[in-house]
Amino acid sequence: MDQGNGASRRGKRPKSGEPVVDRALSLLAAFGSEHRALGLNELSRRAGLPPSTASRLTARLLRWGALERDDQGRYVIGLRLFEVASLAPRSHGLREAALPYLEDLHEITRQHVLLAVRDGDEALLVERLSAHGAVEIAYRVGGRLPLHETGVGLVLLAAADPGFRAEWIDRLEPSSAALRLRRRLAEVHNAGLAVFERQRPAPVCSIAVPIRGRGEQVVAAVSIVVPAGARTARAYEQVVRATAMAISRGLGARGTRSHT
C-alpha cells in the first residue's frame, strides 16, 4: 500500500517551513486589539489553519495557559503569556527604571504618560499611565503604534539606524510624503523632541523625548498626550525632557543631553 498516498488522504503533512511551533504562534498572532475573543472557526480562519489543526493546538495552548476561555466559550489570551512577557529584559528593566519618574510626570501633568520602544517597523507601548478625565486615546500597553504617526514613533524612527530609516521612509507613498517625513525627522533629531498632533479619536497633542541607555544609544521614548490646544507643547517640553534625562541616568547613560 502506498503510505504516502494514504497520508495525503488523511491530511497533508506540515511543510518543512511550518513546524508545529509556527502554527501555534499563528494562533496567538490571530488575536489583536479588535479581536480579543475568538471562536474556534474564526481563530482557524485568521490563523490560516484547518479547523482540526486549530482545535488540536488550542487544546495544548489551553493546558499550558497561553489561552483561556471567556464566559461565552470563546478563546482569549491567557495570563501565562503575560507572566512570560513580563520577563522580557527590554521591557522589564526599562519599565522598572522608568516607572518612578513616569509616576512623577503623571502626577505633575495629570495627563496620559507613555513609554515605548521600537520593535521592528512599529513602536511597542510598554507602559501607560492615565488620569481620570484625560483626553480619549486608543493606545494600550502591549499595543503597537505607527512610527510616523505618533510622538514616540517619530523619536524612535529619528534615532534608528540610517539604513533602516531610509528603507522605511522609501515605502511611503506618494514621494512628497517621504520628503516631508525626512524633513520632520531631521527636525526631531536636531531638537531632541517630537511634537505630533492628531484629530482622532479626539484632538490630541503628543510631546515625546528620547531615552538613552549605556553608550548613549536611544533605547526608548517617553511622551505625554494632552488635549490639542489646551496648552502649548512648550509648556510641557521641559518636564518631559527632565523625565527622559532622569530615566536615562537610571539606565546608565552618562551624558545629560536629551537630543537624538
Short mmCIF file of N, CA and C in Angstrom, two decimals, residues 67-148:
data_model
loop_
_atom_site.label_atom_id
_atom_site.label_comp_id
_atom_site.label_asym_id
_atom_site.label_seq_id
_atom_site.Cartn_x
_atom_site.Cartn_y
_atom_site.Cartn_z
N LEU A 67 -3.73 30.24 26.39
CA LEU A 67 -5.09 30.63 26.06
C LEU A 67 -6.01 30.28 27.22
N GLU A 68 -7.11 31.03 27.30
CA GLU A 68 -8.16 30.74 28.26
C GLU A 68 -9.49 30.87 27.52
N ARG A 69 -10.59 30.55 28.21
CA ARG A 69 -11.92 30.71 27.61
C ARG A 69 -12.73 31.69 28.44
N ASP A 70 -13.47 32.57 27.72
CA ASP A 70 -14.31 33.51 28.44
C ASP A 70 -15.65 32.87 28.76
N ASP A 71 -16.57 33.67 29.32
CA ASP A 71 -17.84 33.09 29.77
C ASP A 71 -18.75 32.68 28.63
N GLN A 72 -18.36 33.04 27.39
CA GLN A 72 -19.12 32.60 26.22
C GLN A 72 -18.44 31.45 25.48
N GLY A 73 -17.35 30.94 26.06
CA GLY A 73 -16.66 29.83 25.46
C GLY A 73 -15.66 30.20 24.38
N ARG A 74 -15.49 31.49 24.14
CA ARG A 74 -14.53 31.93 23.13
C ARG A 74 -13.11 31.91 23.70
N TYR A 75 -12.14 31.82 22.83
CA TYR A 75 -10.75 31.80 23.25
C TYR A 75 -10.24 33.23 23.46
N VAL A 76 -9.47 33.41 24.53
CA VAL A 76 -8.82 34.68 24.82
C VAL A 76 -7.39 34.39 25.25
N ILE A 77 -6.52 35.40 25.18
CA ILE A 77 -5.14 35.24 25.61
C ILE A 77 -5.09 34.96 27.10
N GLY A 78 -4.26 33.97 27.50
CA GLY A 78 -4.17 33.57 28.89
C GLY A 78 -3.13 34.35 29.68
N LEU A 79 -3.28 34.33 30.99
CA LEU A 79 -2.37 35.07 31.87
C LEU A 79 -0.95 34.51 31.85
N ARG A 80 -0.81 33.24 31.46
CA ARG A 80 0.55 32.67 31.42
C ARG A 80 1.43 33.44 30.44
N LEU A 81 0.84 33.92 29.35
CA LEU A 81 1.62 34.70 28.39
C LEU A 81 2.04 36.03 29.00
N PHE A 82 1.16 36.66 29.78
CA PHE A 82 1.52 37.90 30.45
C PHE A 82 2.68 37.67 31.41
N GLU A 83 2.64 36.55 32.11
CA GLU A 83 3.71 36.21 33.06
C GLU A 83 5.05 36.08 32.34
N VAL A 84 5.04 35.38 31.21
CA VAL A 84 6.28 35.19 30.44
C VAL A 84 6.75 36.50 29.84
N ALA A 85 5.82 37.26 29.26
CA ALA A 85 6.18 38.52 28.61
C ALA A 85 6.78 39.51 29.59
N SER A 86 6.37 39.46 30.84
CA SER A 86 6.89 40.40 31.83
C SER A 86 8.37 40.20 32.10
N LEU A 87 8.92 39.06 31.68
CA LEU A 87 10.33 38.77 31.89
C LEU A 87 11.22 39.32 30.78
N ALA A 88 10.63 39.86 29.72
CA ALA A 88 11.42 40.37 28.60
C ALA A 88 12.34 41.49 29.09
N PRO A 89 13.67 41.34 28.94
CA PRO A 89 14.59 42.34 29.50
C PRO A 89 14.41 43.73 28.93
N ARG A 90 14.04 43.86 27.65
CA ARG A 90 13.90 45.19 27.07
C ARG A 90 12.77 45.97 27.69
N SER A 91 11.72 45.28 28.13
CA SER A 91 10.60 45.99 28.74
C SER A 91 10.71 46.00 30.26
N HIS A 92 11.14 44.86 30.86
CA HIS A 92 11.14 44.77 32.32
C HIS A 92 12.16 45.72 32.94
N GLY A 93 13.41 45.66 32.50
CA GLY A 93 14.43 46.53 33.07
C GLY A 93 14.13 47.99 32.81
N LEU A 94 13.67 48.30 31.62
CA LEU A 94 13.32 49.66 31.26
C LEU A 94 12.16 50.15 32.11
N ARG A 95 11.11 49.35 32.19
CA ARG A 95 9.93 49.77 32.95
C ARG A 95 10.26 49.95 34.42
N GLU A 96 11.07 49.06 34.96
CA GLU A 96 11.44 49.13 36.37
C GLU A 96 12.19 50.43 36.67
N ALA A 97 13.11 50.80 35.77
CA ALA A 97 13.89 52.03 35.96
C ALA A 97 13.04 53.27 35.72
N ALA A 98 12.10 53.17 34.78
CA ALA A 98 11.36 54.35 34.37
C ALA A 98 10.15 54.66 35.24
N LEU A 99 9.53 53.64 35.83
CA LEU A 99 8.23 53.83 36.45
C LEU A 99 8.18 54.93 37.51
N PRO A 100 9.16 55.04 38.43
CA PRO A 100 9.07 56.13 39.42
C PRO A 100 9.01 57.51 38.78
N TYR A 101 9.77 57.71 37.70
CA TYR A 101 9.79 59.01 37.02
C TYR A 101 8.53 59.22 36.19
N LEU A 102 8.01 58.15 35.62
CA LEU A 102 6.75 58.25 34.88
C LEU A 102 5.62 58.64 35.84
N GLU A 103 5.64 58.07 37.03
CA GLU A 103 4.61 58.40 38.02
C GLU A 103 4.71 59.86 38.44
N ASP A 104 5.95 60.37 38.58
CA ASP A 104 6.12 61.78 38.91
C ASP A 104 5.57 62.67 37.79
N LEU A 105 5.89 62.31 36.54
CA LEU A 105 5.41 63.08 35.40
C LEU A 105 3.88 63.06 35.33
N HIS A 106 3.32 61.89 35.60
CA HIS A 106 1.87 61.74 35.60
C HIS A 106 1.24 62.59 36.69
N GLU A 107 1.85 62.61 37.86
CA GLU A 107 1.32 63.38 38.98
C GLU A 107 1.37 64.88 38.70
N ILE A 108 2.43 65.32 38.04
CA ILE A 108 2.59 66.74 37.74
C ILE A 108 1.61 67.20 36.67
N THR A 109 1.47 66.40 35.61
CA THR A 109 0.69 66.84 34.45
C THR A 109 -0.77 66.40 34.48
N ARG A 110 -1.05 65.27 35.17
CA ARG A 110 -2.38 64.69 35.19
C ARG A 110 -2.89 64.40 33.78
N GLN A 111 -1.97 63.95 32.93
CA GLN A 111 -2.28 63.61 31.56
C GLN A 111 -1.80 62.19 31.28
N HIS A 112 -2.02 61.70 30.05
CA HIS A 112 -1.50 60.39 29.67
C HIS A 112 0.02 60.45 29.58
N VAL A 113 0.68 59.44 30.13
CA VAL A 113 2.13 59.32 30.04
C VAL A 113 2.43 57.98 29.38
N LEU A 114 3.22 58.00 28.31
CA LEU A 114 3.51 56.79 27.54
C LEU A 114 5.00 56.49 27.54
N LEU A 115 5.32 55.20 27.55
CA LEU A 115 6.69 54.72 27.42
C LEU A 115 6.71 53.67 26.32
N ALA A 116 7.57 53.84 25.31
CA ALA A 116 7.56 52.93 24.16
C ALA A 116 8.96 52.61 23.70
N VAL A 117 9.11 51.46 23.06
CA VAL A 117 10.36 51.04 22.43
C VAL A 117 10.04 50.70 20.97
N ARG A 118 11.08 50.68 20.15
CA ARG A 118 10.87 50.25 18.76
C ARG A 118 11.00 48.75 18.66
N ASP A 119 10.04 48.13 18.00
CA ASP A 119 10.08 46.70 17.75
C ASP A 119 9.82 46.51 16.26
N GLY A 120 10.88 46.35 15.49
CA GLY A 120 10.75 46.23 14.06
C GLY A 120 10.25 47.52 13.44
N ASP A 121 9.16 47.42 12.69
CA ASP A 121 8.61 48.57 11.97
C ASP A 121 7.62 49.38 12.78
N GLU A 122 7.47 49.08 14.05
CA GLU A 122 6.46 49.76 14.87
C GLU A 122 7.03 50.13 16.23
N ALA A 123 6.30 50.99 16.91
CA ALA A 123 6.62 51.29 18.31
C ALA A 123 5.74 50.39 19.18
N LEU A 124 6.31 49.85 20.24
CA LEU A 124 5.58 48.98 21.16
C LEU A 124 5.42 49.70 22.49
N LEU A 125 4.18 49.86 22.92
CA LEU A 125 3.91 50.57 24.17
C LEU A 125 4.12 49.63 25.36
N VAL A 126 5.07 49.96 26.24
CA VAL A 126 5.37 49.10 27.38
C VAL A 126 4.80 49.64 28.69
N GLU A 127 4.37 50.90 28.69
CA GLU A 127 3.71 51.44 29.89
C GLU A 127 2.84 52.63 29.51
N ARG A 128 1.75 52.75 30.22
CA ARG A 128 0.84 53.89 30.04
C ARG A 128 0.22 54.22 31.39
N LEU A 129 0.33 55.46 31.79
CA LEU A 129 -0.33 55.96 32.99
C LEU A 129 -1.35 57.01 32.55
N SER A 130 -2.56 56.91 33.05
CA SER A 130 -3.62 57.81 32.61
C SER A 130 -4.40 58.34 33.79
N ALA A 131 -4.74 59.61 33.72
CA ALA A 131 -5.53 60.24 34.77
C ALA A 131 -7.01 60.17 34.42
N HIS A 132 -7.84 60.14 35.44
CA HIS A 132 -9.29 60.15 35.22
C HIS A 132 -9.68 61.45 34.53
N GLY A 133 -10.43 61.33 33.48
CA GLY A 133 -10.88 62.52 32.77
C GLY A 133 -9.92 63.01 31.71
N ALA A 134 -8.77 62.32 31.53
CA ALA A 134 -7.83 62.72 30.48
C ALA A 134 -8.46 62.48 29.11
N VAL A 135 -7.93 63.15 28.10
CA VAL A 135 -8.47 63.05 26.75
C VAL A 135 -8.44 61.60 26.27
N GLU A 136 -9.41 61.22 25.45
CA GLU A 136 -9.52 59.84 24.96
C GLU A 136 -8.39 59.50 23.99
N ILE A 137 -7.72 58.37 24.22
CA ILE A 137 -6.73 57.85 23.29
C ILE A 137 -6.96 56.35 23.13
N ALA A 138 -6.47 55.80 22.02
CA ALA A 138 -6.70 54.38 21.72
C ALA A 138 -5.52 53.51 22.09
N TYR A 139 -4.47 54.07 22.69
CA TYR A 139 -3.27 53.30 22.98
C TYR A 139 -3.46 52.41 24.20
N ARG A 140 -2.86 51.22 24.15
CA ARG A 140 -2.91 50.30 25.29
C ARG A 140 -1.55 49.66 25.47
N VAL A 141 -1.24 49.26 26.71
CA VAL A 141 0.01 48.58 27.00
C VAL A 141 0.07 47.29 26.18
N GLY A 142 1.19 47.09 25.49
CA GLY A 142 1.33 45.94 24.61
C GLY A 142 0.87 46.23 23.21
N GLY A 143 0.25 47.39 23.00
CA GLY A 143 -0.22 47.76 21.67
C GLY A 143 0.93 48.30 20.82
N ARG A 144 0.71 48.29 19.52
CA ARG A 144 1.71 48.75 18.57
C ARG A 144 1.26 50.05 17.92
N LEU A 145 2.20 50.98 17.77
CA LEU A 145 1.90 52.30 17.26
C LEU A 145 2.72 52.57 16.00
N PRO A 146 2.17 53.29 15.04
CA PRO A 146 2.93 53.61 13.83
C PRO A 146 4.09 54.55 14.13
N LEU A 147 5.22 54.32 13.50
CA LEU A 147 6.40 55.13 13.77
C LEU A 147 6.24 56.56 13.28
N HIS A 148 5.52 56.77 12.19
CA HIS A 148 5.46 58.11 11.60
C HIS A 148 4.23 58.89 12.00
#
